[in-house]
Coordinates of C-alpha atoms and ligand atoms in Angstrom, one line a residue:
X1 CA 79.6 36.6 112.5
X2 CA 82.2 34.8 111.2
X3 CA 84.6 34.7 108.1
X4 CA 85.0 31.6 106.3
X5 CA 88.1 30.2 104.4
X6 CA 87.6 30.2 100.4
X7 CA 88.2 27.3 98.4
X8 CA 90.5 27.9 95.5
X9 CA 90.2 26.2 92.2
X10 CA 91.1 23.3 90.9
X11 CA 89.0 21.5 93.6
X12 CA 86.9 18.9 93.5
X13 CA 84.4 20.5 96.1
X14 CA 83.9 23.3 93.3
X15 CA 82.5 20.6 90.9
X16 CA 80.0 19.2 93.0
X17 CA 76.0 19.8 92.2
X18 CA 74.7 21.4 95.5
X19 CA 71.6 20.4 97.4
X20 CA 68.1 22.2 97.7
X21 CA 67.9 23.9 101.1
X22 CA 64.8 22.4 102.8
X23 CA 63.7 25.7 104.7
X24 CA 66.0 28.8 105.8
X25 CA 66.3 28.0 109.2
X26 CA 68.7 29.7 111.7
X27 CA 71.5 27.6 110.7
X28 CA 71.2 28.4 106.9
X29 CA 70.6 32.1 107.8
X30 CA 73.6 32.1 109.7
X31 CA 75.6 30.9 106.8
X32 CA 74.2 33.6 104.6
X33 CA 75.3 36.4 106.9
X34 CA 78.9 34.7 107.3
X35 CA 79.3 34.3 103.7
X36 CA 78.3 37.9 103.0
X37 CA 81.0 39.2 105.8
X38 CA 83.5 36.7 104.0
X39 CA 82.7 38.0 100.5
X40 CA 82.9 41.8 101.5
X41 CA 86.3 41.1 103.2
X42 CA 87.5 39.4 100.3
X43 CA 86.6 41.7 98.5
X44 CA 84.0 40.3 96.0
X45 CA 80.8 40.9 94.7
X46 CA 79.1 37.3 95.0
X47 CA 79.9 34.1 96.8
X48 CA 78.2 30.5 96.4
X49 CA 78.0 28.3 99.6
X50 CA 80.3 25.5 98.0
X51 CA 83.2 28.2 97.7
X52 CA 83.1 27.8 101.5
X53 CA 82.7 24.1 101.4
X54 CA 79.1 23.9 102.0
X55 CA 77.3 21.8 99.1
X56 CA 73.7 23.5 99.6
X57 CA 72.0 25.9 97.1
X58 CA 72.7 29.2 98.9
X59 CA 74.4 32.4 97.3
X60 CA 75.0 35.7 98.4
X61 CA 75.4 39.0 96.2
X62 CA 76.1 42.7 96.5
X63 CA 77.1 44.4 92.8
X64 CA 77.0 47.9 94.3
X65 CA 79.6 50.2 93.8
X66 CA 82.1 51.5 96.0
X67 CA 80.8 54.7 97.0
X68 CA 77.1 53.4 97.2
X69 CA 75.1 51.9 100.0
X70 CA 75.5 48.3 100.2
X71 CA 72.5 46.2 99.0
X72 CA 73.2 42.7 100.5
X73 CA 71.0 40.2 98.8
X74 CA 71.0 36.5 100.2
X75 CA 69.5 33.7 98.3
X76 CA 68.6 30.1 99.0
X77 CA 67.1 27.6 96.0
X78 CA 67.6 30.3 93.4
X79 CA 65.8 29.7 90.0
X80 CA 65.8 31.6 87.0
X81 CA 62.3 32.2 85.9
X82 CA 63.3 34.4 83.0
X83 CA 66.2 35.2 81.0
X84 CA 66.5 37.6 77.9
X85 CA 67.6 36.8 74.6
X86 CA 69.6 40.0 74.8
X87 CA 73.3 39.0 75.8
X88 CA 75.7 41.0 77.9
X89 CA 79.5 40.3 77.9
X90 CA 81.6 41.0 81.2
X91 CA 84.9 40.5 82.2
X92 CA 84.4 38.0 85.1
X93 CA 86.4 37.0 88.1
X94 CA 86.2 34.6 90.7
X95 CA 87.0 34.5 94.6
X96 CA 87.9 30.8 94.1
X97 CA 90.1 31.7 90.7
X98 CA 92.0 34.8 92.4
X99 CA 93.8 37.0 89.7
X100 CA 92.1 35.3 86.5
X101 CA 89.5 37.0 84.4
X102 CA 87.8 36.3 81.4
X103 CA 84.8 37.6 78.9
X104 CA 81.7 35.6 79.6
X105 CA 78.5 36.2 77.6
X106 CA 75.1 36.0 79.3
X107 CA 71.5 36.9 79.5
X108 CA 71.3 40.5 80.1
X109 CA 68.0 40.3 82.0
X110 CA 66.8 37.8 84.6
X111 CA 64.2 37.0 87.0
X112 CA 65.1 35.0 89.9
X113 CA 62.8 33.1 92.4
X114 CA 64.4 32.2 95.7
X115 CA 63.9 32.1 99.4
X116 CA 65.3 34.9 101.5
X117 CA 67.1 34.6 105.1
X118 CA 63.3 34.7 106.6
X119 CA 62.4 31.8 104.6
X120 CA 59.9 34.1 102.4
X121 CA 59.5 33.2 98.9
X122 CA 60.7 36.1 96.5
X123 CA 61.3 37.3 93.1
X124 CA 64.1 40.0 92.1
X125 CA 64.6 41.1 88.8
X126 CA 68.0 42.1 87.8
X127 CA 70.0 43.2 84.7
X128 CA 73.6 43.7 83.4
X129 CA 76.3 43.5 86.4
X130 CA 73.6 42.3 89.0
X131 CA 72.2 39.6 86.7
X132 CA 75.8 38.7 85.6
X133 CA 76.6 38.0 89.3
X134 CA 73.5 36.2 90.3
X135 CA 74.3 33.8 87.2
X136 CA 77.7 33.2 88.0
X137 CA 76.9 32.4 91.6
X138 CA 74.2 29.9 90.4
X139 CA 76.6 28.4 88.1
X140 CA 78.6 27.7 91.2
X141 CA 75.5 25.5 92.4
X142 CA 75.9 23.1 89.7
X143 CA 79.6 23.0 89.7
X144 CA 80.0 25.4 87.1
X145 CA 83.0 28.1 87.0
X146 CA 83.1 30.9 84.9
X147 CA 86.3 29.4 83.2
X148 CA 83.8 26.7 81.8
X149 CA 82.3 28.9 79.7
X150 CA 85.2 29.9 77.8
X151 CA 87.3 28.1 75.5
X152 CA 89.1 24.8 76.7
X153 CA 92.7 26.5 75.7
X154 CA 92.0 29.4 78.0
X155 CA 90.6 27.6 80.9
X156 CA 93.1 24.9 80.7
X157 CA 95.8 27.8 80.9
X158 CA 94.4 29.6 83.8
X159 CA 94.0 26.4 85.8
X160 CA 97.5 25.5 84.9
X161 CA 98.5 28.7 86.7
X162 CA 96.3 28.2 89.8
X163 CA 97.7 24.9 90.3
X164 CA 101.6 26.3 89.8
X165 CA 100.1 28.8 92.5
X166 CA 98.9 26.3 94.7
X167 CA 102.4 24.4 94.7
X168 CA 104.3 27.6 95.5
X169 CA 102.1 28.5 98.3
X170 CA 102.8 25.0 99.6
X171 CA 106.3 25.4 99.3
X172 CA 106.4 28.7 101.1
X173 CA 104.5 27.5 104.0
X174 CA 106.6 24.3 104.5
X175 CA 109.7 26.5 104.4
X176 CA 108.5 28.6 107.1
Ligands
LIG201 NI1 82.7 32.7 91.5

């Protein structure tokens, strides 16, 4: 197992459309395991392959609470088979946009089809936090960030702050 560096926005690698996985082989299964380890360490409740520089349709999620038993879910080629008309709003964050949050409205319930780590075709029904998390990670596979769901004004404010933070970090690194 290994942890992987997480790409921070704005970055063109977070805006790419990812390619489907042909089949979940050993390399993809290892990627899923490494992504989960990276996500737990961060810590976060979801991570998509483009966030670690891999333009493949792979996501991992675990929306269980701190005191609950872990429930890691690994998905390749996730597809939404059903989305409810009912909407759920949640203050989302993202490991690629550290320290920034915004309310995003998405369908409350979803049914997702995907390949698991054994290349087995699976379906999962999810609601509320898990459903939001899956939809957020799936967005990443099409180059969408949660800030693409909010007003341009708020989005640009967050992205400007991220650019500033990146510059400061680069200066600090150069000074060392
Ligand atoms: Ni994210």
